[in-house]
Each structure stands twice: as C-alpha cells, then as structure tokens.
C-alpha cells in the first residue's frame, strides 16, 4: 500500500471511530435547564416569603382613667385575650393613655375589631409593633401611686403612712409629675401581689401624710 492509500485508510478510521452525540445526553440538557430554573424560582419564593409567628400587637386608644383590663377582656371576649396579654400605657403623670394588646393570631385581632364595631364602643384599635409592646412596663395591678406627697416628706413618712400594708420599702420611687393643677409629688410603691396592692388602696386612699391628703391609684 502506497503512502497515499495508508493516509486515506487512517483518515477513514478516525472518522469511523468517532461516536455520534448520545440522544439521551441531548434530551437531558433541556431537562437539566428546566430543573435549574424551577430550583431558582423555588429559591426566589423562599426569599420573598416572610415567616410569621401569628402574634399580632395592637394599641387600644380612647380609654378612660377607670378602664380596667377586665373591661377590655370582657369587651373583646372572642379574641382569646388574658390579663398577661394586656398592658396599660401611662403618661408621666400616670394617667392611662392606651392599652397594648397581644393577640395570638390575626383571626383573634379581626375578632376584636368585629367586637368593637358590633358593641358600638368608641375605642380605637390600631396595629402596633412588637417594640411598642416591649417598652410598655407591666404593672399588673401590683403597684400603686401615692399622689400629693408633701415636699418635706421623707421615706420614713411614707413608710408610716403605709403602716399595716406589706410592701417593698426598698423600692419606693419618689418623683414630681406635671398635672393640670401644677407639679405634684408622687411615690411609686410596689407590692408582692394584686391583693396586697388593692388592700393598700382600700385602707389608705384619702388618708393623710403630714397633713396632706393622699390619693391612691392602682396601676394596672
């Protein structure tokens, strides 16, 4: 075989030995692309989906000085509220401004809205943030405010005024708060339980400390 023939045979073997592209490999290529796009879409859905705990916070406005937690729980009887899920917001003079509510779900919040509308009350319920709930201090009926403390009254005078009441004497906080009648001196007193705080209210309200009549208010 001459040189030209040998080259021709070699070229034929090279061409004949090459395998054509696999049909399955070609078919899998678009399938792989679709799977990639599906995975990417699923990832996008997870990215834009915000998980929810179900808890809804709200602020109840237009309450009065005499509105209690029990009043609101009875008003919103279908909303699964408990006393621990209600906090009262006070201003610097310890006048109630609103109530913070923690609903277990959005359906409970919706039920509260329906209750307010159905019973014709003048309360205004608005959504709030968890940060609003967190900064609201819970007094839970275990603290009282003594308003009208004389300027020259000391801690010992307040202790004598509360004689017969069981309270935390080391945690009395005296402050001056603005009121419509001018600045007034107040004392915040904490008790171990609601019953002890209510006992102080019943026995000491309108009593006298160094000839000043004292007004007692229970903080809810």
Tab-separated table of C-alpha atoms in Angstrom:
chain	number	residue	atom	x	y	z
A	1	UNK	CA	0.000	0.000	0.000
A	2	UNK	CA	1.460	3.299	-1.047
A	3	UNK	CA	1.710	6.336	1.209
A	4	UNK	CA	-1.442	7.987	-0.171
A	5	UNK	CA	-3.556	4.850	0.468
A	6	UNK	CA	-2.297	4.466	4.009
A	7	UNK	CA	-3.228	8.097	4.763
A	8	UNK	CA	-6.688	7.537	3.324
A	9	UNK	CA	-7.267	4.403	5.489
A	10	UNK	CA	-6.102	6.239	8.615
A	11	UNK	CA	-8.472	9.138	7.959
A	12	UNK	CA	-11.375	6.737	7.466
A	13	UNK	CA	-10.664	5.001	10.779
A	14	UNK	CA	-10.590	8.328	12.595
A	15	UNK	CA	-13.944	9.309	11.171
A	16	UNK	CA	-15.469	5.879	11.700
A	17	UNK	CA	-14.270	5.625	15.328
A	18	UNK	CA	-15.924	8.880	16.464
A	19	UNK	CA	-19.206	8.267	18.289
A	20	UNK	CA	-22.189	10.436	17.487
A	21	UNK	CA	-23.637	12.523	20.314
A	22	UNK	CA	-25.842	10.496	22.649
A	23	UNK	CA	-29.568	11.107	22.207
A	24	UNK	CA	-30.134	10.777	25.936
A	25	UNK	CA	-27.446	13.391	26.635
A	26	UNK	CA	-29.097	15.801	24.220
A	27	UNK	CA	-32.507	15.129	25.727
A	28	UNK	CA	-31.238	15.634	29.251
A	29	UNK	CA	-29.795	19.042	28.510
A	30	UNK	CA	-33.103	20.960	28.310
A	31	UNK	CA	-34.453	18.888	31.250
A	32	UNK	CA	-31.480	19.985	33.335
A	33	UNK	CA	-32.146	23.621	32.382
A	34	UNK	CA	-35.797	23.342	33.437
A	35	UNK	CA	-34.803	21.804	36.774
A	36	UNK	CA	-32.338	24.616	37.365
A	37	UNK	CA	-34.961	27.247	36.568
A	38	UNK	CA	-37.503	25.503	38.821
A	39	UNK	CA	-34.986	25.378	41.668
A	40	UNK	CA	-34.155	29.043	41.173
A	41	UNK	CA	-37.854	30.002	41.191
A	42	UNK	CA	-38.382	27.999	44.385
A	43	UNK	CA	-35.417	29.777	45.942
A	44	UNK	CA	-36.891	33.148	44.927
A	45	UNK	CA	-40.230	32.236	46.524
A	46	UNK	CA	-38.496	31.377	49.779
A	47	UNK	CA	-36.550	34.632	49.661
A	48	UNK	CA	-39.659	36.788	49.307
A	49	UNK	CA	-41.719	34.776	51.795
A	50	UNK	CA	-41.622	36.265	55.307
A	51	UNK	CA	-42.344	33.717	58.044
A	52	UNK	CA	-44.969	34.779	60.564
A	53	UNK	CA	-45.307	33.732	64.198
A	54	UNK	CA	-49.027	34.527	64.157
A	55	UNK	CA	-48.803	37.012	67.055
A	56	UNK	CA	-50.372	40.421	66.378
A	57	UNK	CA	-49.757	43.507	68.526
A	58	UNK	CA	-52.230	46.373	68.776
A	59	UNK	CA	-52.852	49.601	70.673
A	60	UNK	CA	-56.312	50.372	72.062
A	61	UNK	CA	-56.928	54.128	72.271
A	62	UNK	CA	-59.642	56.311	73.841
A	63	UNK	CA	-59.668	54.507	77.186
A	64	UNK	CA	-60.642	56.372	80.352
A	65	UNK	CA	-58.989	56.663	83.747
A	66	UNK	CA	-61.326	53.988	85.071
A	67	UNK	CA	-60.975	51.461	82.232
A	68	UNK	CA	-59.576	48.164	83.543
A	69	UNK	CA	-58.065	45.113	81.902
A	70	UNK	CA	-61.188	43.144	82.816
A	71	UNK	CA	-63.333	45.679	80.953
A	72	UNK	CA	-61.329	45.187	77.755
A	73	UNK	CA	-61.157	41.396	78.053
A	74	UNK	CA	-64.951	41.275	78.503
A	75	UNK	CA	-65.436	43.634	75.559
A	76	UNK	CA	-63.208	41.526	73.299
A	77	UNK	CA	-64.499	38.226	74.672
A	78	UNK	CA	-63.925	36.301	71.413
A	79	UNK	CA	-60.291	37.363	70.994
A	80	UNK	CA	-58.554	34.880	73.349
A	81	UNK	CA	-57.021	37.635	75.479
A	82	UNK	CA	-55.706	37.026	79.005
A	83	UNK	CA	-54.617	39.609	81.621
A	84	UNK	CA	-50.954	38.855	80.854
A	85	UNK	CA	-51.546	39.889	77.232
A	86	UNK	CA	-52.804	43.361	78.179
A	87	UNK	CA	-50.623	46.273	79.323
A	88	UNK	CA	-51.669	49.808	80.238
A	89	UNK	CA	-49.635	52.731	78.893
A	90	UNK	CA	-49.340	55.725	81.250
A	91	UNK	CA	-48.052	59.248	80.760
A	92	UNK	CA	-45.617	60.995	83.129
A	93	UNK	CA	-48.474	61.865	85.484
A	94	UNK	CA	-49.564	58.190	85.484
A	95	UNK	CA	-52.758	58.889	83.609
A	96	UNK	CA	-53.682	55.995	81.275
A	97	UNK	CA	-53.147	56.768	77.586
A	98	UNK	CA	-53.892	53.446	75.918
A	99	UNK	CA	-53.644	49.703	76.280
A	100	UNK	CA	-51.205	47.438	74.495
A	101	UNK	CA	-52.711	44.108	73.411
A	102	UNK	CA	-51.026	40.898	72.273
A	103	UNK	CA	-53.315	38.722	70.149
A	104	UNK	CA	-52.338	35.085	69.499
A	105	UNK	CA	-53.291	35.325	65.802
A	106	UNK	CA	-54.575	37.613	63.081
A	107	UNK	CA	-58.001	35.970	63.398
A	108	UNK	CA	-58.120	36.991	67.070
A	109	UNK	CA	-57.279	40.561	66.091
A	110	UNK	CA	-60.027	40.525	63.455
A	111	UNK	CA	-62.480	39.205	66.054
A	112	UNK	CA	-61.550	42.136	68.317
A	113	UNK	CA	-62.260	44.583	65.510
A	114	UNK	CA	-65.662	42.997	64.959
A	115	UNK	CA	-66.463	43.108	68.676
A	116	UNK	CA	-65.721	46.830	68.857
A	117	UNK	CA	-67.855	47.502	65.798
A	118	UNK	CA	-70.706	45.267	66.948
A	119	UNK	CA	-70.929	46.611	70.505
A	120	UNK	CA	-70.760	50.229	69.399
A	121	UNK	CA	-67.922	51.252	71.689
A	122	UNK	CA	-65.828	54.330	70.993
A	123	UNK	CA	-62.489	52.557	71.362
A	124	UNK	CA	-59.979	52.842	68.540
A	125	UNK	CA	-57.907	49.711	67.839
A	126	UNK	CA	-54.745	50.023	65.730
A	127	UNK	CA	-51.929	47.661	64.765
A	128	UNK	CA	-48.641	48.171	66.638
A	129	UNK	CA	-45.090	46.826	66.590
A	130	UNK	CA	-43.532	44.364	68.995
A	131	UNK	CA	-41.127	47.121	70.082
A	132	UNK	CA	-44.136	49.128	71.338
A	133	UNK	CA	-45.189	46.132	73.411
A	134	UNK	CA	-41.687	45.567	74.779
A	135	UNK	CA	-41.173	49.134	76.061
A	136	UNK	CA	-44.539	49.238	77.835
A	137	UNK	CA	-43.933	48.391	81.504
A	138	UNK	CA	-46.387	45.874	83.010
A	139	UNK	CA	-47.603	46.927	86.465
A	140	UNK	CA	-50.220	44.140	86.598
A	141	UNK	CA	-52.121	45.701	89.492
A	142	UNK	CA	-49.188	45.167	91.889
A	143	UNK	CA	-48.116	48.821	92.147
A	144	UNK	CA	-49.784	51.956	93.471
A	145	UNK	CA	-49.173	55.671	93.070
A	146	UNK	CA	-49.411	57.962	96.090
A	147	UNK	CA	-50.233	61.436	94.775
A	148	UNK	CA	-49.942	64.576	96.899
A	149	UNK	CA	-46.859	63.670	98.936
A	150	UNK	CA	-45.727	66.777	100.910
A	151	UNK	CA	-42.486	68.398	99.759
A	152	UNK	CA	-40.846	67.826	103.116
A	153	UNK	CA	-41.958	64.185	103.388
A	154	UNK	CA	-39.157	61.611	103.641
A	155	UNK	CA	-39.184	57.867	103.031
A	156	UNK	CA	-39.898	57.268	106.721
A	157	UNK	CA	-43.036	59.424	106.455
A	158	UNK	CA	-44.290	57.355	103.504
A	159	UNK	CA	-43.492	54.177	105.416
A	160	UNK	CA	-45.568	55.387	108.357
A	161	UNK	CA	-48.414	56.357	106.017
A	162	UNK	CA	-48.479	52.784	104.672
A	163	UNK	CA	-48.377	51.256	108.145
A	164	UNK	CA	-50.223	47.926	108.166
A	165	UNK	CA	-49.506	47.261	104.481
A	166	UNK	CA	-46.991	44.705	103.265
A	167	UNK	CA	-44.867	46.281	100.506
A	168	UNK	CA	-41.276	46.565	99.255
A	169	UNK	CA	-39.984	49.554	101.218
A	170	UNK	CA	-36.612	49.444	99.435
A	171	UNK	CA	-38.220	50.093	96.039
A	172	UNK	CA	-40.206	53.275	96.729
A	173	UNK	CA	-39.649	55.817	93.937
A	174	UNK	CA	-40.463	59.483	94.606
A	175	UNK	CA	-40.839	61.875	91.686
A	176	UNK	CA	-42.507	65.122	90.674
A	177	UNK	CA	-45.035	64.951	87.851
A	178	UNK	CA	-46.829	67.748	85.981
A	179	UNK	CA	-50.622	67.903	86.325
A	180	UNK	CA	-53.362	70.352	85.397
A	181	UNK	CA	-53.156	71.727	88.946
A	182	UNK	CA	-49.385	72.188	88.725
A	183	UNK	CA	-46.453	69.959	89.737
A	184	UNK	CA	-47.321	67.283	92.250
A	185	UNK	CA	-45.082	64.954	94.247
A	186	UNK	CA	-45.765	61.252	93.822
A	187	UNK	CA	-44.465	57.965	95.162
A	188	UNK	CA	-44.493	54.660	93.289
A	189	UNK	CA	-44.854	51.686	95.663
A	190	UNK	CA	-44.647	48.015	94.648
A	191	UNK	CA	-46.404	45.085	96.336
A	192	UNK	CA	-45.864	41.322	96.103
A	193	UNK	CA	-49.414	40.701	94.846
A	194	UNK	CA	-52.504	42.378	93.439
A	195	UNK	CA	-54.456	41.633	96.638
A	196	UNK	CA	-51.912	43.476	98.795
A	197	UNK	CA	-51.894	46.469	96.445
A	198	UNK	CA	-55.707	46.589	96.495
A	199	UNK	CA	-55.671	46.371	100.289
A	200	UNK	CA	-53.441	49.460	100.402
A	201	UNK	CA	-55.803	51.264	98.035
A	202	UNK	CA	-58.861	50.440	100.136
A	203	UNK	CA	-57.305	51.302	103.501
A	204	UNK	CA	-55.096	54.284	102.583
A	205	UNK	CA	-56.892	56.216	99.833
A	206	UNK	CA	-57.721	59.748	101.028
A	207	UNK	CA	-55.583	59.265	104.116
A	208	UNK	CA	-53.146	61.917	105.389
A	209	UNK	CA	-49.370	62.158	105.283
A	210	UNK	CA	-48.016	65.163	107.250
A	211	UNK	CA	-51.411	66.866	106.972
A	212	UNK	CA	-51.596	66.371	103.165
A	213	UNK	CA	-54.426	64.219	101.848
A	214	UNK	CA	-53.056	61.434	99.658
A	215	UNK	CA	-54.776	59.987	96.589
A	216	UNK	CA	-54.007	56.328	95.951
A	217	UNK	CA	-54.149	54.885	92.435
A	218	UNK	CA	-53.633	51.258	91.455
A	219	UNK	CA	-51.534	50.827	88.286
A	220	UNK	CA	-52.794	48.092	86.005
